[in-house]
mmCIF file with all atom_site columns, C-alpha atoms in Angstrom:
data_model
loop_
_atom_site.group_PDB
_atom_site.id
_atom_site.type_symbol
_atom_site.label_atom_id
_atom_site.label_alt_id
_atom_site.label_comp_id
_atom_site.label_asym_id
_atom_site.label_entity_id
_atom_site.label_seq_id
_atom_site.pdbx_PDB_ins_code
_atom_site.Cartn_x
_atom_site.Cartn_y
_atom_site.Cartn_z
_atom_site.occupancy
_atom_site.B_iso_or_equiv
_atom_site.pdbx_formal_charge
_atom_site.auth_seq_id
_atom_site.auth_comp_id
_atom_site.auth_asym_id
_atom_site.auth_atom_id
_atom_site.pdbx_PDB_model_num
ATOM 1  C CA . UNK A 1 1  ? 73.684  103.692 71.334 1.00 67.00 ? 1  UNK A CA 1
ATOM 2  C CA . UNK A 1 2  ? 70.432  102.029 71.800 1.00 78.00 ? 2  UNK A CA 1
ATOM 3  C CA . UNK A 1 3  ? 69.959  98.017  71.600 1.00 76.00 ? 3  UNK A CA 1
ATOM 4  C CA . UNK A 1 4  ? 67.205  97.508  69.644 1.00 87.00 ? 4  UNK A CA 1
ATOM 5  C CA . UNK A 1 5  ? 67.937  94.106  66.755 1.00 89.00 ? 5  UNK A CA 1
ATOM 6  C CA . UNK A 1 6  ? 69.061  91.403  67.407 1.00 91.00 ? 6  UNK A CA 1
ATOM 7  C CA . UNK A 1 7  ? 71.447  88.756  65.115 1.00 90.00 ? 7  UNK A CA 1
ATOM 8  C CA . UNK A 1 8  ? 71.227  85.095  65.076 1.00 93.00 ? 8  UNK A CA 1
ATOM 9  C CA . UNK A 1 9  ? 73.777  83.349  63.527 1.00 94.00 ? 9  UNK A CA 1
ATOM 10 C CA . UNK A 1 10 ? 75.181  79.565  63.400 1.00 96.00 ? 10 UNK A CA 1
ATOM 11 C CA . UNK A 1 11 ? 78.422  78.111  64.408 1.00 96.00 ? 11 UNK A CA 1
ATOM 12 C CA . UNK A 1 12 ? 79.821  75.282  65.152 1.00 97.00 ? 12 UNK A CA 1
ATOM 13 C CA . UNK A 1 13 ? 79.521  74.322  69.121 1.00 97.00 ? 13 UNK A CA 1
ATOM 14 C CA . UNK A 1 14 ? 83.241  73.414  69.654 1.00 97.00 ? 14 UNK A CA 1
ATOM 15 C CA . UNK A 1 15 ? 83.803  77.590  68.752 1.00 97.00 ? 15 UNK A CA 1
ATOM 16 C CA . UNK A 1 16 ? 80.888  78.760  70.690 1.00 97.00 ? 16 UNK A CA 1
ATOM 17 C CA . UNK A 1 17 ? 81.991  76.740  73.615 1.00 97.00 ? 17 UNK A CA 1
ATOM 18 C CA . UNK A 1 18 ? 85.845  77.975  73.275 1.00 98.00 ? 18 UNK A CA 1
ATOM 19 C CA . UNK A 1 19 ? 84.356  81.384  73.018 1.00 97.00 ? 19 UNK A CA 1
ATOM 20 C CA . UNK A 1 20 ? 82.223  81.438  75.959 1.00 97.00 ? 20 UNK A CA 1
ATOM 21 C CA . UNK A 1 21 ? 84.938  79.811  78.233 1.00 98.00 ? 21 UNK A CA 1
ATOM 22 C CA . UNK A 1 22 ? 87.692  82.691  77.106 1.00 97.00 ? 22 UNK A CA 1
ATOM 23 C CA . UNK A 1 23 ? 84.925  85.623  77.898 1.00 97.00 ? 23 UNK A CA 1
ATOM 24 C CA . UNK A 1 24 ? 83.596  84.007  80.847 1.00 97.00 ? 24 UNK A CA 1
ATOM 25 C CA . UNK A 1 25 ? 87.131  83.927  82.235 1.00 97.00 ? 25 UNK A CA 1
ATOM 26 C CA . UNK A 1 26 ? 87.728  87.479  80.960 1.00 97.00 ? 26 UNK A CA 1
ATOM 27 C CA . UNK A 1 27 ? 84.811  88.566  82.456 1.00 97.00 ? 27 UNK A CA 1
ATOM 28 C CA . UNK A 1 28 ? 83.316  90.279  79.699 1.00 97.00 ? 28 UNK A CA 1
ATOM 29 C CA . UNK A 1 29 ? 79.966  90.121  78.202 1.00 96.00 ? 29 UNK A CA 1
ATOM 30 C CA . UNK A 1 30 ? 79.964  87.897  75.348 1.00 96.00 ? 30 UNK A CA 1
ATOM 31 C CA . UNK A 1 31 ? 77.590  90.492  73.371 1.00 94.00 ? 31 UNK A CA 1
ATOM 32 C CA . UNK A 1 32 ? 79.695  92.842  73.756 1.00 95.00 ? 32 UNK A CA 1
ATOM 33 C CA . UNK A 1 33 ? 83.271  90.708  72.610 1.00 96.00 ? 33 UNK A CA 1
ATOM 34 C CA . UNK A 1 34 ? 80.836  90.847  69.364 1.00 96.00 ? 34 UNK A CA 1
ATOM 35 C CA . UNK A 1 35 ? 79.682  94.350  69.343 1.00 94.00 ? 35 UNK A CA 1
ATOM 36 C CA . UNK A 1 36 ? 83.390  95.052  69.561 1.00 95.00 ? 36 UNK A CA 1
ATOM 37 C CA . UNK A 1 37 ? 84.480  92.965  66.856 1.00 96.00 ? 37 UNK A CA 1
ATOM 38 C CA . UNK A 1 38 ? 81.866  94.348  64.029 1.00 95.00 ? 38 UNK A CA 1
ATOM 39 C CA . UNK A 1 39 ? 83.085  97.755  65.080 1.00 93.00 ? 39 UNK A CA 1
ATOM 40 C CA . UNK A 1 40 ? 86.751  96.940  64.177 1.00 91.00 ? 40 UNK A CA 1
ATOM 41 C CA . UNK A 1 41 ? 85.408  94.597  61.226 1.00 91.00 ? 41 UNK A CA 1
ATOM 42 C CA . UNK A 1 42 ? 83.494  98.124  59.576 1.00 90.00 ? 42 UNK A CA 1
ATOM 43 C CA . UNK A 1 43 ? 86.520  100.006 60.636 1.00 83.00 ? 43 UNK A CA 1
ATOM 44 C CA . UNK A 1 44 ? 89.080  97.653  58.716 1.00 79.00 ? 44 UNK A CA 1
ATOM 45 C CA . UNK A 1 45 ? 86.930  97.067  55.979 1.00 83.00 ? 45 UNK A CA 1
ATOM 46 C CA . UNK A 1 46 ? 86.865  101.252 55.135 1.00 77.00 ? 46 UNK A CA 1
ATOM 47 C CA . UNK A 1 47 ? 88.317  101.926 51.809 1.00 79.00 ? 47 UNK A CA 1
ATOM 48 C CA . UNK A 1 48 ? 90.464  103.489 52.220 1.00 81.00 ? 48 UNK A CA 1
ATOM 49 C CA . UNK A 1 49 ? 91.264  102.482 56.120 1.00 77.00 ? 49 UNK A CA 1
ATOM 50 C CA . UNK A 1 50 ? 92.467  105.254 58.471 1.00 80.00 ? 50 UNK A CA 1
ATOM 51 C CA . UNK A 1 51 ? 96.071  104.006 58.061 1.00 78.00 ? 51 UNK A CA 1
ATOM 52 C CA . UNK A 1 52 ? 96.274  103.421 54.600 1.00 81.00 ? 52 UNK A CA 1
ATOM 53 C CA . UNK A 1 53 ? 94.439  107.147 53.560 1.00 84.00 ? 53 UNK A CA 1
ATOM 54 C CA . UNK A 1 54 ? 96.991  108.827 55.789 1.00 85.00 ? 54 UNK A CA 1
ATOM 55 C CA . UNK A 1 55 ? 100.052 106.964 54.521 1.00 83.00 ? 55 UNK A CA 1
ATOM 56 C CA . UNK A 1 56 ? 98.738  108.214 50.753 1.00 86.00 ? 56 UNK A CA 1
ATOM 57 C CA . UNK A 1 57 ? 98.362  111.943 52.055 1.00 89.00 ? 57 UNK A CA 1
ATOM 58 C CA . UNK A 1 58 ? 101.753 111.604 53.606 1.00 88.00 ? 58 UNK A CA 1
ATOM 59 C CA . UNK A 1 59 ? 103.125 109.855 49.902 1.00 85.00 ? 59 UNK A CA 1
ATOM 60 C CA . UNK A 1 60 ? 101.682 113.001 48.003 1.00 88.00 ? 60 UNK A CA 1
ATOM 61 C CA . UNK A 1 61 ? 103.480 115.469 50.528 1.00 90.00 ? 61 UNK A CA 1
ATOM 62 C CA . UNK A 1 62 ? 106.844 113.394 49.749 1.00 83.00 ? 62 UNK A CA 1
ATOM 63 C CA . UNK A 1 63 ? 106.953 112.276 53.538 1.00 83.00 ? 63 UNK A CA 1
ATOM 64 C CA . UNK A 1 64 ? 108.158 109.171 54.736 1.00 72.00 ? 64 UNK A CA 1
ATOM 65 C CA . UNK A 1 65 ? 108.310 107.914 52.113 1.00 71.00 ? 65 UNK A CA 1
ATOM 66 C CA . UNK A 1 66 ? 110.926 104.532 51.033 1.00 70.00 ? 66 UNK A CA 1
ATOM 67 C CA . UNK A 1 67 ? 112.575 103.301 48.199 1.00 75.00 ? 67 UNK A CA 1
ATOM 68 C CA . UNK A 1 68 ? 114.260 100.043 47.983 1.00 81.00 ? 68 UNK A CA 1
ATOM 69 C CA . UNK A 1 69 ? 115.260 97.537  45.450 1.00 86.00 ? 69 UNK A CA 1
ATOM 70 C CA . UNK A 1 70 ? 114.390 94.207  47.671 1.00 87.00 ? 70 UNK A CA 1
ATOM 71 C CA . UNK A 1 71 ? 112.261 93.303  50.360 1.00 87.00 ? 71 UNK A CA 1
ATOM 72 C CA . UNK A 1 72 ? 115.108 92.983  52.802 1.00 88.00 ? 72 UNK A CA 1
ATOM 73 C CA . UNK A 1 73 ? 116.875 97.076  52.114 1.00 88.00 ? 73 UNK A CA 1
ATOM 74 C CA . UNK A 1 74 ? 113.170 97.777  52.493 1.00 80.00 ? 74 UNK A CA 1
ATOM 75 C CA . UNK A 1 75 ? 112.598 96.351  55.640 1.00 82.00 ? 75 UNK A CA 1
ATOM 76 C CA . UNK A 1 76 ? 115.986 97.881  56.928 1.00 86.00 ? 76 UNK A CA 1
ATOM 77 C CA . UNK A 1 77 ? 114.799 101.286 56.034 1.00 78.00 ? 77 UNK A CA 1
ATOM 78 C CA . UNK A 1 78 ? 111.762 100.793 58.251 1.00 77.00 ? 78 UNK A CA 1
ATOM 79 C CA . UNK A 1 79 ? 113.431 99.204  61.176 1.00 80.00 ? 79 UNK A CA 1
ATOM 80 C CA . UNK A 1 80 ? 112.068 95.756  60.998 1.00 82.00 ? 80 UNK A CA 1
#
């Protein structure tokens, strides 16, 4: 994909600094660290997400699916 806009956008320095220290030590680009998280941003922000549209197509096919009467029996079922 081609570079060709750029963003400017306002922060407060204490974050900017934190964030440049943690990629600098990571050795990673801090344009990209952004790039990235946009991409997962979009890819959360999809209605329905990638998770959520295959746990309704699983639902409909009567797959995996749980009943439970509290939280806890719930959360049993699934292993957590």
């Amino acid at each position: 994909m081609t570079k060709e806009v750029q963003m400017s956008i306002k922060m407060e320095s204490e974050l900017r600094d934190e964030f440049m220290a943690i990629a600098t030590e990571r050795h990673r680009p801090a344009a990209q660290i952004i790039r990235d998280l946009m991409r997962l941003y979009i890819a959360q922000s999809r209605v329905p997400n990638p998770l959520t549209a295959k746990t309704i197509t699983q639902s409909r096919k009567g797959e995996d699916v749980f009943t439970a009467k509290s939280a806890s029996q719930l959360f049993e079922q699934l292993g957590i």
